[in-house]
mmCIF file of C-alpha atoms in Angstrom:
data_model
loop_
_atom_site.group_PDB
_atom_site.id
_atom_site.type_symbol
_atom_site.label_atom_id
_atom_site.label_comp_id
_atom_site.label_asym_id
_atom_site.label_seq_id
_atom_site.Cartn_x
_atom_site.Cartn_y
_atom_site.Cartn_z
ATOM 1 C CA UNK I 1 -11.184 -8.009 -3.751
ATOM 2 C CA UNK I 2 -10.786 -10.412 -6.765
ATOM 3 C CA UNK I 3 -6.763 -9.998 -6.103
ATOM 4 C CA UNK I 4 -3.727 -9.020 -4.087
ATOM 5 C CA UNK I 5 -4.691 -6.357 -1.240
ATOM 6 C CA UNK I 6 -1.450 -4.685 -0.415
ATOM 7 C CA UNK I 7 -2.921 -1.619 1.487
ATOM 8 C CA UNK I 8 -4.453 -1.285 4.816
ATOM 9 C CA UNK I 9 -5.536 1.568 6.812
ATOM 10 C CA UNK I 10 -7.765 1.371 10.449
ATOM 11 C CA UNK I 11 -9.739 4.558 11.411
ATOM 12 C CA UNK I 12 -12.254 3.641 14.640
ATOM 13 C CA UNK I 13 -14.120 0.425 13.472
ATOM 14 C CA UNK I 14 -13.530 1.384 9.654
ATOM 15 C CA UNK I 15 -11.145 -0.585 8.113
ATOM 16 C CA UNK I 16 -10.043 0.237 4.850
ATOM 17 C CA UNK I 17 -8.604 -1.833 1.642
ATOM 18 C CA UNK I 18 -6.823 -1.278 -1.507
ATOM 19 C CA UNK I 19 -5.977 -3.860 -4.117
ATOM 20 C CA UNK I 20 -4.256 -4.628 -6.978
ATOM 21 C CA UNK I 21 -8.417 -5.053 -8.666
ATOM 22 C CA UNK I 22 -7.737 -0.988 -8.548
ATOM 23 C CA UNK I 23 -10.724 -0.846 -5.658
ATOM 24 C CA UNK I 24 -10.692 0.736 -2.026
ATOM 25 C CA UNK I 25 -13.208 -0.951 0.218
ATOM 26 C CA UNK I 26 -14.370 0.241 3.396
ATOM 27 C CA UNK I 27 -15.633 -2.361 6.728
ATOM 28 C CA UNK I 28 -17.373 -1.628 9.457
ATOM 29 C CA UNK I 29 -15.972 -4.339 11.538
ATOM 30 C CA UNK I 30 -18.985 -4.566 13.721
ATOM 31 C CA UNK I 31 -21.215 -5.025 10.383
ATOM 32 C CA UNK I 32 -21.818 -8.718 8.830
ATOM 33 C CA UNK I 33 -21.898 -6.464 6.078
ATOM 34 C CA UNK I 34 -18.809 -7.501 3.363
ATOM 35 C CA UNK I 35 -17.974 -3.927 2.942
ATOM 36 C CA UNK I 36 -19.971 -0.718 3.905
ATOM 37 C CA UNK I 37 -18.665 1.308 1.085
ATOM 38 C CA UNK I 38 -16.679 0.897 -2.525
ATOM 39 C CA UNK I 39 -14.269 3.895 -3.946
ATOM 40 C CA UNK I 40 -13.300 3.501 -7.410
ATOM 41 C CA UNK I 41 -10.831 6.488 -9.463
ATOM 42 C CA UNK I 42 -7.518 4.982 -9.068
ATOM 43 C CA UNK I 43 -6.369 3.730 -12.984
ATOM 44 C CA UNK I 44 -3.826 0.825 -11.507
ATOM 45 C CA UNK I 45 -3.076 -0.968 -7.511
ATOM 46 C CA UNK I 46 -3.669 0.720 -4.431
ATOM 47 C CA UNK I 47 -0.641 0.492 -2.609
ATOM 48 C CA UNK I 48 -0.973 3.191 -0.376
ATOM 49 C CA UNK I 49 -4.109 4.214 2.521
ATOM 50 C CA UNK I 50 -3.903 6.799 5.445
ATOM 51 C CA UNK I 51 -6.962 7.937 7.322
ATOM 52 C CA UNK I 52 -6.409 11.742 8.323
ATOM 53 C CA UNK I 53 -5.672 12.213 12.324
ATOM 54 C CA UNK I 54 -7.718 15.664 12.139
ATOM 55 C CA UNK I 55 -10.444 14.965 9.831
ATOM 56 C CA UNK I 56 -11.832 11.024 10.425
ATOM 57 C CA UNK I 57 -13.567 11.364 7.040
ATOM 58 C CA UNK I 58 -10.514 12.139 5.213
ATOM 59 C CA UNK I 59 -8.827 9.079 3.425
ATOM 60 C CA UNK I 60 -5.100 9.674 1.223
ATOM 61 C CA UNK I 61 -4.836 6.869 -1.214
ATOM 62 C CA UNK I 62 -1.809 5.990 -3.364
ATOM 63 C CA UNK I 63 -1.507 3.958 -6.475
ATOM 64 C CA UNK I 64 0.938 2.610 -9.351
ATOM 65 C CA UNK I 65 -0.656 4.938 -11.703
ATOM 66 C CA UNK I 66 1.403 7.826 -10.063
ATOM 67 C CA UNK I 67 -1.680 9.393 -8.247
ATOM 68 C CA UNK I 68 -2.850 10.706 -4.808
ATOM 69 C CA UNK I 69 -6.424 10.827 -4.079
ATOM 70 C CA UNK I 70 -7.983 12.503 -1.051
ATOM 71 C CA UNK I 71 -11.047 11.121 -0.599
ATOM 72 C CA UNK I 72 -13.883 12.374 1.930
ATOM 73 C CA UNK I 73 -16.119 8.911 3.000
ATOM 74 C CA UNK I 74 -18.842 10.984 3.376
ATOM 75 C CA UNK I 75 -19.412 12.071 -0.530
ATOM 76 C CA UNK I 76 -18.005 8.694 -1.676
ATOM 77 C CA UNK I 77 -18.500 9.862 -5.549
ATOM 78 C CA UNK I 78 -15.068 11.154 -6.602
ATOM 79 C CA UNK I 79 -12.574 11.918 -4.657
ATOM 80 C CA UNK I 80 -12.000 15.386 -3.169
ATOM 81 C CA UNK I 81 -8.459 16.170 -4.536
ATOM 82 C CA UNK I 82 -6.317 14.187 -7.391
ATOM 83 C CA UNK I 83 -3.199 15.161 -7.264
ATOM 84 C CA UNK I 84 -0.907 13.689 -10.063
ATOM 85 C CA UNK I 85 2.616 15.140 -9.668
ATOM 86 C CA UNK I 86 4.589 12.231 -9.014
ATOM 87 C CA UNK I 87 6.233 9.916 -11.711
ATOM 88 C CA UNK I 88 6.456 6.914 -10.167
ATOM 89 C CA UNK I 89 4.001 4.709 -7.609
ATOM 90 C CA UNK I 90 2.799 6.626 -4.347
ATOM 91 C CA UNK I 91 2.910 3.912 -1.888
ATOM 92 C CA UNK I 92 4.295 5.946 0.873
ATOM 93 C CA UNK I 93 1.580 8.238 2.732
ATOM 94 C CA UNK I 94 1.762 10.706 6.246
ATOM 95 C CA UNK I 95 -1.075 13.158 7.432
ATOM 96 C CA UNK I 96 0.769 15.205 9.883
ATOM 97 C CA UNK I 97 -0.442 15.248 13.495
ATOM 98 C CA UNK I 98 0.490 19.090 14.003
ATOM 99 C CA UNK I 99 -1.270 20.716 11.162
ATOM 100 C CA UNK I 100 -4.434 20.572 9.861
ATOM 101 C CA UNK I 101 -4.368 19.120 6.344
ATOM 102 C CA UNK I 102 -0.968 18.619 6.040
ATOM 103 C CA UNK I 103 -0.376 15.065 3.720
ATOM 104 C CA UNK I 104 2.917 14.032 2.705
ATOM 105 C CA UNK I 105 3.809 11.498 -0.427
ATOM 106 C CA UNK I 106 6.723 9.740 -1.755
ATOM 107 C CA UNK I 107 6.638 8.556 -4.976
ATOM 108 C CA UNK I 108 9.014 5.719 -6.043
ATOM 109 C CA UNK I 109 11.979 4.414 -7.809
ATOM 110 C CA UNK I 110 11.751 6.658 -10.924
ATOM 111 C CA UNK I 111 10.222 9.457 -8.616
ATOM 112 C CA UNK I 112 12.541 9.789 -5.313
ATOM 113 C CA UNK I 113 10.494 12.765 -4.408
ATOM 114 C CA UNK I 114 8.610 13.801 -0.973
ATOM 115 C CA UNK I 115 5.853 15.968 -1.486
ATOM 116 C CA UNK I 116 3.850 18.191 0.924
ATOM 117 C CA UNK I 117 0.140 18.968 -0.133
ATOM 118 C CA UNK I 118 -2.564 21.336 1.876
ATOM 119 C CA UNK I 119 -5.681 19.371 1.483
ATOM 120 C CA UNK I 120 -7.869 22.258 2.816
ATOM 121 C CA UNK I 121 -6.867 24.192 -0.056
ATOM 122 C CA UNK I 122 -5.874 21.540 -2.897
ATOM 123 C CA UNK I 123 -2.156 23.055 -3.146
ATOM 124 C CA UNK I 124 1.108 22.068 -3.832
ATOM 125 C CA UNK I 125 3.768 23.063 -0.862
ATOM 126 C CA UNK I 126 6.971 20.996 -1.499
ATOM 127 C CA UNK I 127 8.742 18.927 -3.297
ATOM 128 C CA UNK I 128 12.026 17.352 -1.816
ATOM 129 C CA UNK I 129 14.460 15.368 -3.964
ATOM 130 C CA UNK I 130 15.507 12.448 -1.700
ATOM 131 C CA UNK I 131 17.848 10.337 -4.256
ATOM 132 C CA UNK I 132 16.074 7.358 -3.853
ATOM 133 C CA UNK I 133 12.755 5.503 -3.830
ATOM 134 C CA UNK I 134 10.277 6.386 -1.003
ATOM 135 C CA UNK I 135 8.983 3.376 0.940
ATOM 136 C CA UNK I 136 7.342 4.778 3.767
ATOM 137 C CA UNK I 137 6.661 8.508 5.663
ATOM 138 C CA UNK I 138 5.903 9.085 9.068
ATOM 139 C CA UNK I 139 5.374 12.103 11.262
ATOM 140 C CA UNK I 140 6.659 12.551 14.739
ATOM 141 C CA UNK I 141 3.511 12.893 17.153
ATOM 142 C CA UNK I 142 6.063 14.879 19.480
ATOM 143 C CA UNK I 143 7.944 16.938 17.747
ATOM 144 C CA UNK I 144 7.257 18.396 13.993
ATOM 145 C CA UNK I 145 9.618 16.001 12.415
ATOM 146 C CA UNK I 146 9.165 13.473 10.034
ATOM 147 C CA UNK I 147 10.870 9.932 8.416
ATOM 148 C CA UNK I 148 11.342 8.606 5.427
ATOM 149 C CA UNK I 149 12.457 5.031 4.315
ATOM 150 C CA UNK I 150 14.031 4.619 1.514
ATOM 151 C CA UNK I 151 14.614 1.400 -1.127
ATOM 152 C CA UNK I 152 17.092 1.531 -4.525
ATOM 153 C CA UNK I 153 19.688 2.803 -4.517
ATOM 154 C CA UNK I 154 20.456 3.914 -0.747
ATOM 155 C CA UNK I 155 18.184 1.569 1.376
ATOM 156 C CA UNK I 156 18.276 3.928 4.378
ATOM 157 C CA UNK I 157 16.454 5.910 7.050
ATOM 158 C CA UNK I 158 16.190 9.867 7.555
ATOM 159 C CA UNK I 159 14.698 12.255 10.098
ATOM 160 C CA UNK I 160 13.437 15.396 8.348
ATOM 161 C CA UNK I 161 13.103 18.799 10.200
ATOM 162 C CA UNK I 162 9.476 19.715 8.718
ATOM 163 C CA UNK I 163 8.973 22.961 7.536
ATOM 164 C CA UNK I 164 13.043 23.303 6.180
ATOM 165 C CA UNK I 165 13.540 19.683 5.188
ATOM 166 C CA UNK I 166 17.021 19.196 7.055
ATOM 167 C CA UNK I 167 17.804 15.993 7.760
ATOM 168 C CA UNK I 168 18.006 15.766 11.520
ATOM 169 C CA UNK I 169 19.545 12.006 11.418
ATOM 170 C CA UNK I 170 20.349 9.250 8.699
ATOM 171 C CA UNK I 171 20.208 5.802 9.884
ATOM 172 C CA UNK I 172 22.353 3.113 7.496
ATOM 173 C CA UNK I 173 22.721 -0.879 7.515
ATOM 174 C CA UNK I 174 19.723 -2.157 5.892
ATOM 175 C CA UNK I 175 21.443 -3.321 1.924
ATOM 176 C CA UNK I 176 18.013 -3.980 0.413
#
């Protein structure tokens, strides 16, 4: 990367790299090799990887050019699905560990949305209105719940009932 790498994502002994340079690298970390492979489509940063629990080739990458790409490391030449509904940076970025091809974004500060996409099909499921920037999004491995951080203007935490998107629990106290 010729500058700042603000997203990381481990899958097995791939490790995977997006920068501000706009590039996703992949390492085998057993290789001397500098990087195995080099995927190129995001238009601005990467600030966003997660490798799919259910489908190792699968890799969801966010960017400040308002865009999720699904990307299967296999056929490395575009990615699989671009989906471009968000208005603001996707940085956060869940695959969910109870259904196949279930990936959740949040987009950020001029966004405040959650969205569910089925990667198997390339659809939109859901959009959820949270009131605030997205930060982060992870699902329960237990139960079919998931979290979301959250930055301007409420700087808090919430557990999500996933399909119906009730909030289970919000957590307070963080002010930035």
């Amino acid at each position: 990367h010729t500058v700042r790498v603000g997203a990381l994502a481990w899958c097995g002994p791939t490790l995977a790299s997006g920068s501000r340079d706009r590039a996703i690298y992949l390492r085998d970390a057993r290789s001397k090799e500098q990087h195995t492979s080099l995927l190129k489509a995001h238009k601005q940063e990467v600030c966003g990887l997660k490798w799919s629990f259910d489908e190792p080739s699968h890799l969801a990458s966010g960017g400040n050019d308002n865009k999720l790409l699904v990307w299967d490391v296999k056929n490395q030449s575009q990615p699989v699905h671009k989906f471009a509904q968000h208005s603001a940076a996707v940085k956060a970025i869940a695959w969910s560990p109870h259904q196949h091809g279930l990936l959740a974004s949040g987009g950020g500060t001029a966004d405040k949305c959650i969205r569910f996409w089925n990667t198997l099909s390339g659809a939109s499921l859901n959009c959820i209105d949270t009131g605030s920037q997205v930060c982060n999004l992870a699902f329960s491995r237990t139960c079919n719940e998931i979290v979301s951080t959250h930055g301007y203007s409420l700087n808090q935490i919430v557990v999500w009932k996933y399909p119906t998107m009730t909030k289970v629990a919000t957590l307070t106290g963080h002010t930035y």
